[in-house]
Amino acid sequence: MKVLVFSSFTFAYLDRARVLFGTLKKHHPDWERVAVITDRPPPGIDFDPSAEPFDRVVWFEDLNIPRGEGWLFGHDIVEACTAVKGPFLHQTCEAGDADIVIYLDPDTALLNDLSPLVKALQTHDGLLTPHLLEPEDELQALLDNELATLRTGIFNLGFVAIRTTGQGARFARWWNDRLLAFCHDDIPKGLFVDQRWCDHVPAFFDRFHVLRDPGYNVASWNLSKRKVHIGLDGAITVNGSPLRFWHFTKLGPTGDTMTRRYAGTNFEVHEIWNWYKRLIEEARDPRIPPRWWAFAAFDDGTPIRKDWRELYRDRADLQAAFPEPFRTGPNTYHAWLAVEGRLTGPASVA
Amino acid sequence: MSLTLSPEILQQVRAEFDPDFYLAANKDVAEAGADPFQHFLIFGAGEGRDPRPDFSMGRYLALHLDVREAGVNPFVHWVTSGRAEGRATDHGLGFQYEVLWADKPIEERMRALRLAQPDRAPDPAQTLSDAANRLAPGRGIHVTVSHDDYSRGVGGVQLCIRLEAEALARRGTDHLHLFPSSAGVMVDVERETPTLGVLLNGTLTGHFTPETVAEALAPALAGRRITVSIHSLIGHPVERTCDMLAALGVTEGFFWLHDYASLCAGYALMRDDVAFCGAPSPDSAACEICSYGRRRRIQLPAHVEVFQRFALTVVAPSQVALDLWSHRFPVRPAASVVHPHARLEPRPVQPSPSVPSADRPLRVGFLGMPSLHKGWPIFADLVRRFAADDRYEFHHLSAVEDPRVPARFTRVAPTPDQPQPMIPAIEALDLDAVVLWALWPETFCIAAHEAVAAGAAILTHTGSGNVAAFVAGEATRGQVLPDEASLRALFASREVATLSRANRKPVLHDLVFSGMVADLIPEAAT
């Protein structure tokens, strides 16, 4: 049974990916580890994939997405990194490169082995983890967690595991198609990148299984209902189940606030976070500029605003007229924006 | 800051500021004779110094990110608006969170220590040869190995070595003590030129590489009977220290369990310094996340090798310590023995009771350094909860004060004239009970013996190792409680009053120390 695990990220998250793949390597040295990178190395960084804890790198260009550059321009960093999960998953199924494919967000890390997933995929074609496994009791938690996941998706797509045949392959094709066209952060339209789509999964794919084990995908959004215990035998358990992997979302003061709020006096949670922060610090390459993304700016360095991306992706005529939208100079999308008077005015950069 | 605040606000903030606490917590300000409030506003706030014992600047900023982003003085914010808005000053997450929040990675702490105490240049080997040649011929020699120069320290291990050396000296045995010249917190694997400090019969001879020690001492020690007692290998370049012992002809010896440093780089087995871990498998998830986990993978094999090279008799000061260690250490020692550091003997003449008045407050104390491992946060919490309750009076007897905790402080520190000052101090204060809430399984606990010797009862918990075992053995010694909630309940219900001296009428004891391994070495061997 060949298992392939992949993650999707940019160089700004290389430290997190290193930690994830390092823990994967420790617990599953025989699983293939693939880094899908939608980015280019920052200037001065001599990126050597052979020195990294993953087996191979798949660059955005390797995915051969139709109208690649134009398609990429239509997405901000989060949209792009989540959207490429679909093509990679689908293409891996098509190529027959593995029997099982597991996706993990770069900001997850293993604290135990994931072999029960392989067993579960003997009887199911796919596995998803819901953000929440039980209702909240407090209003604040309801607002932070239950209501928020109604907007962003019932399942957390920081994890998905499929067989590369049967409904697993059908899911991969369907998700690929949807993400190529609609992987947008547009909550008013019912979209939250790759996640809201998967609310359909239990209805569309009856051989998919909702993983209800609290030891998987532990994160600040479900901590209010999960108690972490570290026994004298050295085992870490969550509500009595072995802790498998943690989702270290929002590393920094905001994440700390949410962790404090929901971990309460369960200090073991902070021990796990401290461990992760130490590993990140070790894995960090200080030469990579914070928030680096090679596709964040036009070729003259002008940061690309979100509304310019949205306009471009919504207008087939602009896509046809300017197939290389990152370029600047005469007869470019950038020049068109200037002529239209759209280069000025308040809007967020993304 | 003072320039930008209106006089009304300044007055409001000053009224909430605790100048006595500020001066006690900041000796440099007190010594400089500066006005504490002005110092706080202009310098202290920016340096994160707290304005009163119950307000932490760092904690307030961590709790309220908007205040942090605004860059305002958190105490001024709390006094002028935060308090009225109902903003919390305490996260209520317990001391463990505080420890973890302030945690500096252990590697960083070790680097800082190496920088603060760099390798020192070795002294000339001739100094050591000359000193060894001055030893009277034919006498046996007892070698002790520990983490520091026992003659300059006042802790428990230092006392044990002193007593051990004195007991053997009375039999005409010389004493050689070896310790790492630069302090460490774990076994050393990083120093390029580690040296050992050498004391001969209590006098510092100098600092030499382990190889020099072997070469310089071998001729003078040849033909003598050598006994060895390893009290600690913390800070030692273990392999080289062992090579040196082997070169001197050592094949066997004693190994003390003063702590659990042979099981883990965290000698108290406190995972991440917040909870007793039980020393599980080094491959466990707990050791994976623990800040001591990686160093344990060095420290444990280093000690295993020592036991494989030498036939060592493990000396545990309590059965509790021996049981835990035997259960977790991967190789069997040549032998093991339980040998307490001290015993209690009823005083031949009991002083007449000092008429303890039944209606005075119950006097409850904490003995020794206000450290985490000793359970200071538990005592501090108790004091804060009941400080205003006139049924209780809280005392702290120590060489070091913690101004954040409103307990009455009595400075108690050993001096050459009074090497064991704790027992008379407890008696002088007429303490009824002491809280000995070690967060790790203590291997012995001299303070527990001192408390009972002086007639104070002990309040402890089941996880305190030999403290619990010592108390559980005799009901008159105090109570062993299951957890902190039970401790608080005991005070809230006033049930703790049953531990008053008036009620217990304790028998006072003398504390009689053992001769340590001198008691285990046959006379003929020395």
Tab-separated table of N, CA, C and O in Angstrom, chain B residues 332-385:
chain	number	residue	atom	x	y	z
B	332	ARG	N	20.690	-2.482	35.532
B	332	ARG	CA	20.681	-2.795	36.966
B	332	ARG	C	22.028	-2.413	37.584
B	332	ARG	O	23.077	-2.683	37.003
B	333	PRO	N	21.990	-1.784	38.747
B	333	PRO	CA	23.257	-1.467	39.421
B	333	PRO	C	23.837	-2.722	40.073
B	333	PRO	O	23.150	-3.739	40.180
B	334	ALA	N	25.087	-2.641	40.506
B	334	ALA	CA	25.703	-3.775	41.190
B	334	ALA	C	24.949	-4.099	42.477
B	334	ALA	O	24.801	-5.256	42.850
B	335	ALA	N	24.478	-3.067	43.141
B	335	ALA	CA	23.707	-3.255	44.377
B	335	ALA	C	22.948	-1.959	44.646
B	335	ALA	O	23.206	-0.941	44.001
B	336	SER	N	22.026	-2.020	45.576
B	336	SER	CA	21.330	-0.785	45.944
B	336	SER	C	21.026	-0.800	47.433
B	336	SER	O	20.885	-1.873	48.027
B	337	VAL	N	20.945	0.387	47.998
B	337	VAL	CA	20.697	0.479	49.432
B	337	VAL	C	19.948	1.787	49.722
B	337	VAL	O	20.159	2.783	49.039
B	338	VAL	N	19.056	1.713	50.701
B	338	VAL	CA	18.384	2.932	51.155
B	338	VAL	C	19.095	3.411	52.419
B	338	VAL	O	19.228	2.656	53.386
B	339	HIS	N	19.577	4.633	52.357
B	339	HIS	CA	20.322	5.159	53.501
B	339	HIS	C	19.920	6.618	53.712
B	339	HIS	O	20.412	7.505	53.029
B	340	PRO	N	19.003	6.875	54.658
B	340	PRO	CA	18.514	8.250	54.862
B	340	PRO	C	19.641	9.190	55.287
B	340	PRO	O	20.587	8.779	55.968
B	341	HIS	N	19.486	10.433	54.887
B	341	HIS	CA	20.492	11.430	55.251
B	341	HIS	C	20.483	11.724	56.748
B	341	HIS	O	21.485	12.123	57.317
B	342	ALA	N	19.300	11.578	57.357
B	342	ALA	CA	19.187	11.975	58.762
B	342	ALA	C	18.034	11.225	59.420
B	342	ALA	O	17.185	10.657	58.732
B	343	ARG	N	18.035	11.228	60.720
B	343	ARG	CA	16.903	10.641	61.458
B	343	ARG	C	16.536	11.584	62.604
B	343	ARG	O	17.327	12.461	62.995
B	344	LEU	N	15.339	11.385	63.116
B	344	LEU	CA	14.877	12.230	64.225
B	344	LEU	C	15.031	11.462	65.532
B	344	LEU	O	14.664	10.288	65.606
B	345	GLU	N	15.556	12.154	66.533
B	345	GLU	CA	15.630	11.539	67.856
B	345	GLU	C	14.971	12.478	68.852
B	345	GLU	O	15.303	13.674	68.888
B	346	PRO	N	14.030	11.958	69.635
B	346	PRO	CA	13.353	12.828	70.613
B	346	PRO	C	14.392	13.500	71.506
B	346	PRO	O	15.364	12.869	71.940
B	347	ARG	N	14.187	14.780	71.754
B	347	ARG	CA	15.147	15.482	72.616
B	347	ARG	C	15.033	14.928	74.037
B	347	ARG	O	13.918	14.713	74.529
B	348	PRO	N	16.153	14.705	74.656
B	348	PRO	CA	16.099	14.126	76.011
B	348	PRO	C	15.317	15.011	76.976
B	348	PRO	O	14.601	14.525	77.835
B	349	VAL	N	15.436	16.305	76.797
B	349	VAL	CA	14.675	17.224	77.658
B	349	VAL	C	13.746	18.028	76.769
B	349	VAL	O	14.201	18.782	75.904
B	350	GLN	N	12.462	17.797	76.971
B	350	GLN	CA	11.494	18.559	76.185
B	350	GLN	C	11.281	19.921	76.836
B	350	GLN	O	11.048	19.999	78.042
B	351	PRO	N	11.396	21.011	76.072
B	351	PRO	CA	11.149	22.320	76.679
B	351	PRO	C	9.698	22.419	77.118
B	351	PRO	O	8.822	21.824	76.493
B	352	SER	N	9.487	23.142	78.200
B	352	SER	CA	8.098	23.288	78.640
B	352	SER	C	7.340	24.075	77.578
B	352	SER	O	7.889	25.011	76.991
B	353	PRO	N	6.115	23.659	77.311
B	353	PRO	CA	5.350	24.319	76.240
B	353	PRO	C	5.307	25.821	76.448
B	353	PRO	O	5.165	26.296	77.573
B	354	SER	N	5.434	26.564	75.346
B	354	SER	CA	5.498	28.025	75.447
B	354	SER	C	4.095	28.616	75.524
B	354	SER	O	3.821	29.674	74.972
B	355	VAL	N	3.229	27.910	76.222
B	355	VAL	CA	1.839	28.330	76.412
B	355	VAL	C	1.258	28.862	75.089
B	355	VAL	O	0.932	30.043	74.978
B	356	PRO	N	1.174	27.983	74.093
B	356	PRO	CA	0.608	28.460	72.838
B	356	PRO	C	-0.851	28.836	73.037
B	356	PRO	O	-1.631	28.031	73.523
B	357	SER	N	-1.149	30.032	72.733
B	357	SER	CA	-2.505	30.486	72.985
B	357	SER	C	-3.426	29.923	71.922
B	357	SER	O	-3.113	29.917	70.735
B	358	ALA	N	-4.529	29.380	72.342
B	358	ALA	CA	-5.453	28.729	71.425
B	358	ALA	C	-6.119	29.735	70.501
B	358	ALA	O	-6.590	29.380	69.441
B	359	ASP	N	-6.147	31.005	70.923
B	359	ASP	CA	-6.903	31.946	70.093
B	359	ASP	C	-6.004	32.802	69.192
B	359	ASP	O	-6.475	33.688	68.521
B	360	ARG	N	-4.700	32.516	69.183
B	360	ARG	CA	-3.870	33.259	68.236
B	360	ARG	C	-4.057	32.648	66.850
B	360	ARG	O	-4.495	31.502	66.727
B	361	PRO	N	-3.707	33.402	65.803
B	361	PRO	CA	-3.869	32.835	64.457
B	361	PRO	C	-2.986	31.600	64.286
B	361	PRO	O	-1.934	31.489	64.913
B	362	LEU	N	-3.424	30.709	63.449
B	362	LEU	CA	-2.617	29.548	63.108
B	362	LEU	C	-1.435	30.025	62.273
B	362	LEU	O	-1.627	30.721	61.270
B	363	ARG	N	-0.241	29.656	62.673
B	363	ARG	CA	0.955	30.125	61.947
B	363	ARG	C	1.411	29.062	60.957
B	363	ARG	O	1.769	27.954	61.350
B	364	VAL	N	1.380	29.461	59.715
B	364	VAL	CA	1.678	28.513	58.636
B	364	VAL	C	2.873	29.031	57.854
B	364	VAL	O	2.899	30.197	57.444
B	365	GLY	N	3.844	28.167	57.649
B	365	GLY	CA	5.071	28.637	57.004
B	365	GLY	C	5.447	27.874	55.751
B	365	GLY	O	4.907	26.809	55.444
B	366	PHE	N	6.382	28.489	55.039
B	366	PHE	CA	7.036	27.843	53.895
B	366	PHE	C	8.524	27.916	54.172
B	366	PHE	O	9.049	28.993	54.492
B	367	LEU	N	9.212	26.791	54.031
B	367	LEU	CA	10.628	26.742	54.390
B	367	LEU	C	11.506	26.715	53.147
B	367	LEU	O	11.337	25.871	52.274
B	368	GLY	N	12.409	27.636	53.053
B	368	GLY	CA	13.417	27.587	51.992
B	368	GLY	C	13.122	28.456	50.795
B	368	GLY	O	12.250	29.334	50.833
B	369	MET	N	13.893	28.198	49.719
B	369	MET	CA	13.826	29.033	48.528
B	369	MET	C	12.419	29.029	47.920
B	369	MET	O	11.776	27.992	47.847
B	370	PRO	N	11.979	30.217	47.486
B	370	PRO	CA	10.643	30.279	46.871
B	370	PRO	C	10.676	29.749	45.434
B	370	PRO	O	10.469	30.484	44.484
B	371	SER	N	10.974	28.469	45.292
B	371	SER	CA	11.158	27.930	43.941
B	371	SER	C	9.961	27.088	43.524
B	371	SER	O	9.224	26.549	44.355
B	372	LEU	N	9.835	26.998	42.229
B	372	LEU	CA	8.716	26.268	41.634
B	372	LEU	C	8.692	24.820	42.099
B	372	LEU	O	7.664	24.311	42.550
B	373	HIS	N	9.859	24.152	41.999
B	373	HIS	CA	9.897	22.728	42.319
B	373	HIS	C	9.476	22.455	43.764
B	373	HIS	O	8.955	21.401	44.070
B	374	LYS	N	9.731	23.435	44.626
B	374	LYS	CA	9.386	23.250	46.041
B	374	LYS	C	7.915	23.577	46.306
B	374	LYS	O	7.464	23.526	47.440
B	375	GLY	N	7.215	24.016	45.282
B	375	GLY	CA	5.793	24.281	45.455
B	375	GLY	C	5.462	25.691	45.909
B	375	GLY	O	4.386	25.939	46.459
B	376	TRP	N	6.356	26.621	45.662
B	376	TRP	CA	6.100	28.007	46.062
B	376	TRP	C	4.794	28.559	45.461
B	376	TRP	O	4.038	29.236	46.165
B	377	PRO	N	4.476	28.275	44.201
B	377	PRO	CA	3.220	28.823	43.661
B	377	PRO	C	1.995	28.342	44.435
B	377	PRO	O	0.998	29.067	44.540
B	378	ILE	N	2.061	27.155	44.995
B	378	ILE	CA	0.911	26.622	45.738
B	378	ILE	C	0.768	27.398	47.056
B	378	ILE	O	-0.335	27.805	47.445
B	379	PHE	N	1.899	27.609	47.710
B	379	PHE	CA	1.873	28.380	48.963
B	379	PHE	C	1.455	29.820	48.676
B	379	PHE	O	0.631	30.397	49.401
B	380	ALA	N	2.005	30.395	47.612
B	380	ALA	CA	1.678	31.785	47.269
B	380	ALA	C	0.178	31.937	47.026
B	380	ALA	O	-0.443	32.914	47.459
B	381	ASP	N	-0.405	30.971	46.354
B	381	ASP	CA	-1.845	31.019	46.093
B	381	ASP	C	-2.632	30.951	47.398
B	381	ASP	O	-3.612	31.681	47.600
B	382	LEU	N	-2.149	30.093	48.301
B	382	LEU	CA	-2.825	29.950	49.598
B	382	LEU	C	-2.770	31.272	50.367
B	382	LEU	O	-3.756	31.724	50.952
B	383	VAL	N	-1.589	31.900	50.338
B	383	VAL	CA	-1.418	33.162	51.072
B	383	VAL	C	-2.356	34.229	50.485
B	383	VAL	O	-3.032	34.946	51.226
B	384	ARG	N	-2.390	34.312	49.167
B	384	ARG	CA	-3.237	35.335	48.548
B	384	ARG	C	-4.704	35.117	48.890
B	384	ARG	O	-5.452	36.057	49.119
B	385	ARG	N	-5.122	33.868	48.933
B	385	ARG	CA	-6.525	33.589	49.222
B	385	ARG	C	-6.890	33.901	50.675
B	385	ARG	O	-8.005	34.316	50.962
